[in-house]
PDB file of C-alpha atoms in Angstrom:
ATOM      1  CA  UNK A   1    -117.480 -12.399 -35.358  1.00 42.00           C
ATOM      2  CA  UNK A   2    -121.433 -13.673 -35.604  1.00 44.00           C
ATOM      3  CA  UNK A   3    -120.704 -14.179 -31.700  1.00 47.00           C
ATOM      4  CA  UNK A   4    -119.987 -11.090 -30.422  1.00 47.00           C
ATOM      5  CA  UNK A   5    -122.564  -9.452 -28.438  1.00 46.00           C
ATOM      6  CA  UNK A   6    -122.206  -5.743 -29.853  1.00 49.00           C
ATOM      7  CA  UNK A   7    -122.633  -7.020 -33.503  1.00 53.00           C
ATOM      8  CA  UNK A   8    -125.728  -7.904 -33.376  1.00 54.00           C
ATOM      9  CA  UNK A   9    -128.483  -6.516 -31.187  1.00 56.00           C
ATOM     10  CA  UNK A  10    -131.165  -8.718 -32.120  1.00 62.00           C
ATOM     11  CA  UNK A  11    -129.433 -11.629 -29.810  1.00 69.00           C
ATOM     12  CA  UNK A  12    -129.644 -11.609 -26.473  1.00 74.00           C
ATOM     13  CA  UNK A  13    -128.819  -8.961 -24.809  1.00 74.00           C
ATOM     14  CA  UNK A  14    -129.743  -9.622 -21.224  1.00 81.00           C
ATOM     15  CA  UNK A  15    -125.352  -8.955 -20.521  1.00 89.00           C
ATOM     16  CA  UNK A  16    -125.493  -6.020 -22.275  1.00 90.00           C
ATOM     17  CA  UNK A  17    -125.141  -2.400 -20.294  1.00 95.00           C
ATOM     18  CA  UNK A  18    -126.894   0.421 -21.820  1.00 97.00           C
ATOM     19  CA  UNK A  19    -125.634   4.247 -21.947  1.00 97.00           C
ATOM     20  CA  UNK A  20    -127.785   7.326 -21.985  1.00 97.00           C
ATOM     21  CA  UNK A  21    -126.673   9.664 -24.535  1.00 98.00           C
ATOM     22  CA  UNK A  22    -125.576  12.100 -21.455  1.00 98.00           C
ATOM     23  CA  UNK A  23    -123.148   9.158 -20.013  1.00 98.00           C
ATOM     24  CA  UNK A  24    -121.581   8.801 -23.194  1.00 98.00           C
ATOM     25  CA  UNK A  25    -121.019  12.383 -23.713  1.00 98.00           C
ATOM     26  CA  UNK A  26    -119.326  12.413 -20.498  1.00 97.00           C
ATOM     27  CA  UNK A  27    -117.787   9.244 -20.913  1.00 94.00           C
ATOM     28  CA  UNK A  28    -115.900  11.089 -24.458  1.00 94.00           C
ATOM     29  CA  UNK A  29    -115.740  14.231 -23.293  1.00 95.00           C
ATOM     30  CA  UNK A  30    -117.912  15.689 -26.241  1.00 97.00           C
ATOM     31  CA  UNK A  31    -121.016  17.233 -25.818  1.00 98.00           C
ATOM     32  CA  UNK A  32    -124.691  15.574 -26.352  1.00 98.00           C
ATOM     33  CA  UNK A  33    -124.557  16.836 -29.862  1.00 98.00           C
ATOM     34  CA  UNK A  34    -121.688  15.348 -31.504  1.00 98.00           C
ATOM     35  CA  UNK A  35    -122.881  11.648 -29.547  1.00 98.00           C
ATOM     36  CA  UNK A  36    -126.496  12.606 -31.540  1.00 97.00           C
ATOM     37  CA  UNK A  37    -124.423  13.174 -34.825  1.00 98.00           C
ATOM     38  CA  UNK A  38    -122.764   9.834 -34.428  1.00 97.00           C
ATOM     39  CA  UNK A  39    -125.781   7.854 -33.449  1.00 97.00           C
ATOM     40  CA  UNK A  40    -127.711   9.368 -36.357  1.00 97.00           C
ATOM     41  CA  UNK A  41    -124.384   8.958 -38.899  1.00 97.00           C
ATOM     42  CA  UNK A  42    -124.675   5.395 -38.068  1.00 96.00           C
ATOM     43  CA  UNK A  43    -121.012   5.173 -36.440  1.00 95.00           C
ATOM     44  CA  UNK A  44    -122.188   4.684 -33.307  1.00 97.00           C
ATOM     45  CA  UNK A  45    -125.639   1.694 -32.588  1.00 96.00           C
ATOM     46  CA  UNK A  46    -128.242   2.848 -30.511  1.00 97.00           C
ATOM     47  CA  UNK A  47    -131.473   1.686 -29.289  1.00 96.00           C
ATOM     48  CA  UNK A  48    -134.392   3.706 -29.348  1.00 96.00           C
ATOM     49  CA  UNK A  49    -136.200   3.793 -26.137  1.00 94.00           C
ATOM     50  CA  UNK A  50    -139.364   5.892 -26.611  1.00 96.00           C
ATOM     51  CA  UNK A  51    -137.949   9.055 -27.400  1.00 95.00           C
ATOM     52  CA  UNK A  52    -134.879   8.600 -26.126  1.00 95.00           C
ATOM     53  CA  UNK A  53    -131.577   6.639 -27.123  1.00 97.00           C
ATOM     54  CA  UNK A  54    -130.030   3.860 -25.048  1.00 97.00           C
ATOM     55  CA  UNK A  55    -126.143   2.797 -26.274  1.00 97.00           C
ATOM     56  CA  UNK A  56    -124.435  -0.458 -25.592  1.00 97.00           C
ATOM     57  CA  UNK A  57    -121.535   0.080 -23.717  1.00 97.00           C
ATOM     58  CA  UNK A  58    -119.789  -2.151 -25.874  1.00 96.00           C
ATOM     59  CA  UNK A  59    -120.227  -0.204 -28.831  1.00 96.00           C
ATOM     60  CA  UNK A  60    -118.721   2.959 -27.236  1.00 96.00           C
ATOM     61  CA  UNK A  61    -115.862   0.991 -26.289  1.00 95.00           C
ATOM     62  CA  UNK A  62    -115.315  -0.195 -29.999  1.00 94.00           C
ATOM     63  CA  UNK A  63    -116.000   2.676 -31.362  1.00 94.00           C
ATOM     64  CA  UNK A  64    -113.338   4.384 -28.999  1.00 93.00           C
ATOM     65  CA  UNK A  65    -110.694   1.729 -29.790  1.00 92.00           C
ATOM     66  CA  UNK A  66    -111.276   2.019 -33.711  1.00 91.00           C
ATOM     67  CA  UNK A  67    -111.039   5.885 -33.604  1.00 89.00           C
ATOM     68  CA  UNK A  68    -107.188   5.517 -31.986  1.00 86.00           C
ATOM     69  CA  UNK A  69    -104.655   6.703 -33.848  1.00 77.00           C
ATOM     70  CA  UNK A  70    -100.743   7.292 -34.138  1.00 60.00           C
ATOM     71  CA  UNK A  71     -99.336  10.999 -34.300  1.00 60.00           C
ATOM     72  CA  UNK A  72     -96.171  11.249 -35.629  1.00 61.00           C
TER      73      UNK A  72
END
Protein backbone atom coordinates (compact mmCIF):
# COMPACT_ATOMS: atom_id res chain seq x y z
CA UNK A 1 0.00 0.00 0.00
CA UNK A 2 3.40 2.39 0.28
CA UNK A 3 2.23 3.13 -3.48
CA UNK A 4 -0.87 4.56 -3.29
CA UNK A 5 -1.10 8.15 -3.84
CA UNK A 6 -3.69 9.08 -0.96
CA UNK A 7 -1.45 7.34 1.71
CA UNK A 8 1.03 9.39 1.70
CA UNK A 9 1.03 13.08 0.88
CA UNK A 10 4.55 13.76 1.12
CA UNK A 11 5.04 11.94 -2.52
CA UNK A 12 4.21 13.45 -5.39
CA UNK A 13 1.26 14.73 -5.75
CA UNK A 14 1.30 16.57 -9.03
CA UNK A 15 -2.04 13.73 -10.06
CA UNK A 16 -3.65 14.54 -7.15
CA UNK A 17 -7.13 16.79 -7.27
CA UNK A 18 -7.76 18.90 -4.35
CA UNK A 19 -11.34 19.69 -2.68
CA UNK A 20 -12.34 22.83 -0.87
CA UNK A 21 -14.04 22.05 2.24
CA UNK A 22 -17.39 23.59 0.50
CA UNK A 23 -17.05 20.86 -2.51
CA UNK A 24 -16.83 18.19 -0.16
CA UNK A 25 -19.70 19.26 1.85
CA UNK A 26 -21.65 19.23 -1.21
CA UNK A 27 -20.08 16.35 -2.57
CA UNK A 28 -21.59 14.34 1.07
CA UNK A 29 -24.37 16.18 1.47
CA UNK A 30 -23.32 17.39 5.07
CA UNK A 31 -22.73 20.73 5.92
CA UNK A 32 -19.13 22.60 6.23
CA UNK A 33 -19.17 21.69 9.85
CA UNK A 34 -19.31 18.08 10.12
CA UNK A 35 -16.38 18.03 6.91
CA UNK A 36 -14.36 20.52 9.68
CA UNK A 37 -15.11 17.86 12.47
CA UNK A 38 -13.72 15.12 10.31
CA UNK A 39 -10.70 16.93 9.04
CA UNK A 40 -9.85 18.00 12.59
CA UNK A 41 -10.83 14.18 14.07
CA UNK A 42 -8.22 13.04 11.75
CA UNK A 43 -10.72 10.72 9.63
CA UNK A 44 -10.53 12.66 6.86
CA UNK A 45 -6.42 14.22 5.42
CA UNK A 46 -6.31 17.64 4.57
CA UNK A 47 -3.84 20.10 3.50
CA UNK A 48 -3.58 23.32 4.96
CA UNK A 49 -3.47 26.06 2.50
CA UNK A 50 -3.00 29.35 4.40
CA UNK A 51 -6.00 29.44 6.31
CA UNK A 52 -7.86 27.33 4.49
CA UNK A 53 -8.10 23.41 3.91
CA UNK A 54 -7.53 21.70 0.57
CA UNK A 55 -8.73 17.67 0.51
CA UNK A 56 -7.51 15.05 -1.87
CA UNK A 57 -10.18 13.78 -3.73
CA UNK A 58 -8.96 10.49 -3.17
CA UNK A 59 -9.31 10.58 0.38
CA UNK A 60 -13.03 11.55 0.20
CA UNK A 61 -13.55 8.75 -2.00
CA UNK A 62 -11.94 6.28 0.60
CA UNK A 63 -13.29 7.64 3.22
CA UNK A 64 -16.84 7.31 1.51
CA UNK A 65 -16.22 3.66 0.55
CA UNK A 66 -14.98 2.69 4.19
CA UNK A 67 -18.04 4.39 5.84
CA UNK A 68 -20.53 1.85 3.63
CA UNK A 69 -22.42 -0.31 5.39
CA UNK A 70 -25.13 -3.21 5.27
CA UNK A 71 -28.70 -2.60 6.89
CA UNK A 72 -30.41 -5.49 7.64
Amino acid sequence: MADSPHKDLSGDVSGVTFLTVAEVAAMMRVSKMTVYRLVHSGELPAVRVGRSFRVPEDEVNEYLRKSYYSAG
